[in-house]
Amino acid sequence: MSAGTLDPRGVRFTAAVTSAILALGLITASWRVLAAQMVLFGMCAFIGMRLNPWGFVYRQAVQPRLSPIDQADREDPAPVRFSQGIGFAFALVATIGYAAEWTTLGFVANAFALVAALLNAVFGYCLGCQLYLVLRRLAPAGASTSQTR
């Protein structure tokens, strides 16, 4: 297993757990739930993907029970980290909305994050990753938008 790439099954597993947390936030309108998810998004986006506790659970408990994945099927972490940054932004807005009792703002931001996480968990379609690729195509030649560490 290469340390520089991600198992897409782990990304989907993490998206499924994230979906459950975001659904809980939507049901409870709790700024605390969204703040906790915001911290997780932030750690993954700005520090590193290995800090995700759900990724750790996947690597320790789930991945050993699955067949190995070919290197060609692994994913570049940069688009996933970018999507975590977008999740961070939506969770931040939802946290502020719920905490300030602007429930509609919190609800809408929470719902957008939930839809994106569900698309990834259920269909393997990462909206943030797709946006990352679009932005890479729009970047001037020679400009780097990757923040791999």
mmCIF file of C-alpha atoms in Angstrom, residues 2-147:
data_model
loop_
_atom_site.group_PDB
_atom_site.id
_atom_site.type_symbol
_atom_site.label_atom_id
_atom_site.label_comp_id
_atom_site.label_asym_id
_atom_site.label_seq_id
_atom_site.Cartn_x
_atom_site.Cartn_y
_atom_site.Cartn_z
ATOM 1 C CA SER A 2 1.368 3.377 -0.988
ATOM 2 C CA ALA A 3 1.305 6.031 1.728
ATOM 3 C CA GLY A 4 0.831 8.744 -0.888
ATOM 4 C CA THR A 5 -2.473 7.479 -2.255
ATOM 5 C CA LEU A 6 -5.890 6.616 -0.855
ATOM 6 C CA ASP A 7 -8.025 3.515 -1.031
ATOM 7 C CA PRO A 8 -11.322 4.774 -2.546
ATOM 8 C CA ARG A 9 -13.226 2.265 -0.428
ATOM 9 C CA GLY A 10 -11.859 4.011 2.664
ATOM 10 C CA VAL A 11 -12.941 7.371 1.303
ATOM 11 C CA ARG A 12 -16.463 6.032 0.806
ATOM 12 C CA PHE A 13 -16.478 4.453 4.286
ATOM 13 C CA THR A 14 -15.467 7.788 5.783
ATOM 14 C CA ALA A 15 -18.142 9.555 3.726
ATOM 15 C CA ALA A 16 -20.740 7.128 5.109
ATOM 16 C CA VAL A 17 -19.788 7.866 8.716
ATOM 17 C CA THR A 18 -19.645 11.577 7.924
ATOM 18 C CA SER A 19 -23.141 11.302 6.402
ATOM 19 C CA ALA A 20 -24.438 9.810 9.645
ATOM 20 C CA ILE A 21 -22.874 12.628 11.683
ATOM 21 C CA LEU A 22 -24.237 15.279 9.336
ATOM 22 C CA ALA A 23 -27.692 13.637 9.435
ATOM 23 C CA LEU A 24 -27.550 13.748 13.238
ATOM 24 C CA GLY A 25 -26.666 17.429 13.004
ATOM 25 C CA LEU A 26 -29.579 18.032 10.653
ATOM 26 C CA ILE A 27 -32.034 16.204 12.929
ATOM 27 C CA THR A 28 -30.851 17.869 16.140
ATOM 28 C CA ALA A 29 -29.819 21.295 14.752
ATOM 29 C CA SER A 30 -26.921 21.023 17.185
ATOM 30 C CA TRP A 31 -24.019 23.383 16.667
ATOM 31 C CA ARG A 32 -21.902 21.023 18.791
ATOM 32 C CA VAL A 33 -22.392 18.130 16.368
ATOM 33 C CA LEU A 34 -21.478 20.351 13.419
ATOM 34 C CA ALA A 35 -18.516 21.830 15.300
ATOM 35 C CA ALA A 36 -17.149 18.332 15.918
ATOM 36 C CA GLN A 37 -17.530 17.457 12.233
ATOM 37 C CA MET A 38 -15.989 20.802 11.288
ATOM 38 C CA VAL A 39 -12.901 19.941 13.351
ATOM 39 C CA LEU A 40 -12.619 16.571 11.574
ATOM 40 C CA PHE A 41 -12.960 18.220 8.163
ATOM 41 C CA GLY A 42 -10.370 20.818 9.148
ATOM 42 C CA MET A 43 -7.845 18.268 10.404
ATOM 43 C CA CYS A 44 -8.105 16.323 7.150
ATOM 44 C CA ALA A 45 -8.046 19.361 4.878
ATOM 45 C CA PHE A 46 -5.363 21.415 6.558
ATOM 46 C CA ILE A 47 -3.152 18.942 8.439
ATOM 47 C CA GLY A 48 -3.463 15.538 6.786
ATOM 48 C CA MET A 49 -5.827 12.756 5.830
ATOM 49 C CA ARG A 50 -4.206 10.276 8.235
ATOM 50 C CA LEU A 51 -5.769 12.188 11.163
ATOM 51 C CA ASN A 52 -9.282 11.107 10.225
ATOM 52 C CA PRO A 53 -10.482 8.704 12.937
ATOM 53 C CA TRP A 54 -12.923 7.038 10.522
ATOM 54 C CA GLY A 55 -10.052 6.394 8.122
ATOM 55 C CA PHE A 56 -8.186 4.784 11.009
ATOM 56 C CA VAL A 57 -11.183 2.549 11.765
ATOM 57 C CA TYR A 58 -11.339 1.610 8.087
ATOM 58 C CA ARG A 59 -7.602 0.806 7.898
ATOM 59 C CA GLN A 60 -7.636 -1.243 11.107
ATOM 60 C CA ALA A 61 -11.003 -3.016 11.049
ATOM 61 C CA VAL A 62 -12.381 -3.035 7.505
ATOM 62 C CA GLN A 63 -9.531 -2.957 4.999
ATOM 63 C CA PRO A 64 -7.821 -6.143 6.282
ATOM 64 C CA ARG A 65 -11.038 -8.061 5.503
ATOM 65 C CA LEU A 66 -11.159 -6.841 1.887
ATOM 66 C CA SER A 67 -9.151 -7.986 -1.087
ATOM 67 C CA PRO A 68 -6.099 -5.866 -1.874
ATOM 68 C CA ILE A 69 -6.608 -2.978 -4.265
ATOM 69 C CA ASP A 70 -4.383 -2.355 -7.284
ATOM 70 C CA GLN A 71 -2.154 0.707 -7.181
ATOM 71 C CA ALA A 72 -3.838 1.947 -10.367
ATOM 72 C CA ASP A 73 -7.192 2.017 -8.550
ATOM 73 C CA ARG A 74 -5.922 4.163 -5.668
ATOM 74 C CA GLU A 75 -6.729 7.887 -5.506
ATOM 75 C CA ASP A 76 -4.645 11.029 -5.311
ATOM 76 C CA PRO A 77 -5.289 12.604 -1.893
ATOM 77 C CA ALA A 78 -5.232 16.215 -3.184
ATOM 78 C CA PRO A 79 -8.819 16.267 -4.536
ATOM 79 C CA VAL A 80 -10.076 14.516 -1.398
ATOM 80 C CA ARG A 81 -8.289 17.023 0.850
ATOM 81 C CA PHE A 82 -9.789 19.847 -1.217
ATOM 82 C CA SER A 83 -13.259 18.364 -0.750
ATOM 83 C CA GLN A 84 -12.593 18.128 2.998
ATOM 84 C CA GLY A 85 -11.845 21.863 2.905
ATOM 85 C CA ILE A 86 -15.195 22.512 1.241
ATOM 86 C CA GLY A 87 -16.854 20.324 3.881
ATOM 87 C CA PHE A 88 -15.055 22.390 6.522
ATOM 88 C CA ALA A 89 -16.501 25.600 5.052
ATOM 89 C CA PHE A 90 -20.058 24.226 4.976
ATOM 90 C CA ALA A 91 -19.735 22.797 8.495
ATOM 91 C CA LEU A 92 -18.379 26.150 9.706
ATOM 92 C CA VAL A 93 -21.370 27.999 8.240
ATOM 93 C CA ALA A 94 -23.759 25.402 9.701
ATOM 94 C CA THR A 95 -22.083 25.638 13.113
ATOM 95 C CA ILE A 96 -22.358 29.428 13.103
ATOM 96 C CA GLY A 97 -25.944 29.240 11.880
ATOM 97 C CA TYR A 98 -27.068 26.829 14.558
ATOM 98 C CA ALA A 99 -25.073 28.547 17.342
ATOM 99 C CA ALA A 100 -26.457 31.987 16.438
ATOM 100 C CA GLU A 101 -29.967 30.497 16.204
ATOM 101 C CA TRP A 102 -30.077 31.220 12.484
ATOM 102 C CA THR A 103 -31.549 27.786 12.044
ATOM 103 C CA THR A 104 -32.329 28.164 8.348
ATOM 104 C CA LEU A 105 -28.707 29.043 7.553
ATOM 105 C CA GLY A 106 -27.477 26.124 9.667
ATOM 106 C CA PHE A 107 -29.990 23.768 8.096
ATOM 107 C CA VAL A 108 -29.152 24.727 4.503
ATOM 108 C CA ALA A 109 -25.362 24.520 4.993
ATOM 109 C CA ASN A 110 -25.756 21.237 6.895
ATOM 110 C CA ALA A 111 -28.015 19.826 4.167
ATOM 111 C CA PHE A 112 -25.587 20.744 1.373
ATOM 112 C CA ALA A 113 -22.744 19.019 3.228
ATOM 113 C CA LEU A 114 -24.947 15.976 3.856
ATOM 114 C CA VAL A 115 -25.955 15.670 0.194
ATOM 115 C CA ALA A 116 -22.303 15.840 -0.889
ATOM 116 C CA ALA A 117 -21.258 13.228 1.689
ATOM 117 C CA LEU A 118 -24.132 10.921 0.708
ATOM 118 C CA LEU A 119 -23.254 11.181 -2.991
ATOM 119 C CA ASN A 120 -19.745 10.023 -2.143
ATOM 120 C CA ALA A 121 -20.827 7.308 0.285
ATOM 121 C CA VAL A 122 -23.576 5.818 -1.871
ATOM 122 C CA PHE A 123 -22.403 6.423 -5.431
ATOM 123 C CA GLY A 124 -18.680 7.141 -5.066
ATOM 124 C CA TYR A 125 -19.239 10.569 -6.628
ATOM 125 C CA CYS A 126 -17.189 13.255 -4.901
ATOM 126 C CA LEU A 127 -18.515 16.746 -5.680
ATOM 127 C CA GLY A 128 -15.518 18.459 -4.088
ATOM 128 C CA CYS A 129 -13.137 16.263 -6.066
ATOM 129 C CA GLN A 130 -14.909 17.191 -9.280
ATOM 130 C CA LEU A 131 -14.691 20.881 -8.403
ATOM 131 C CA TYR A 132 -10.983 20.422 -7.680
ATOM 132 C CA LEU A 133 -10.468 18.967 -11.170
ATOM 133 C CA VAL A 134 -12.406 21.838 -12.789
ATOM 134 C CA LEU A 135 -10.318 24.391 -10.912
ATOM 135 C CA ARG A 136 -7.110 22.597 -11.928
ATOM 136 C CA ARG A 137 -8.156 22.861 -15.581
ATOM 137 C CA LEU A 138 -8.888 26.564 -15.162
ATOM 138 C CA ALA A 139 -5.585 27.317 -13.398
ATOM 139 C CA PRO A 140 -2.944 29.041 -15.531
ATOM 140 C CA ALA A 141 -0.271 26.754 -16.987
ATOM 141 C CA GLY A 142 2.498 26.154 -14.473
ATOM 142 C CA ALA A 143 0.399 27.174 -11.470
ATOM 143 C CA SER A 144 0.072 24.523 -8.776
ATOM 144 C CA THR A 145 -3.121 24.195 -6.723
ATOM 145 C CA SER A 146 -2.042 21.003 -4.969
ATOM 146 C CA GLN A 147 -1.290 21.134 -1.274
#
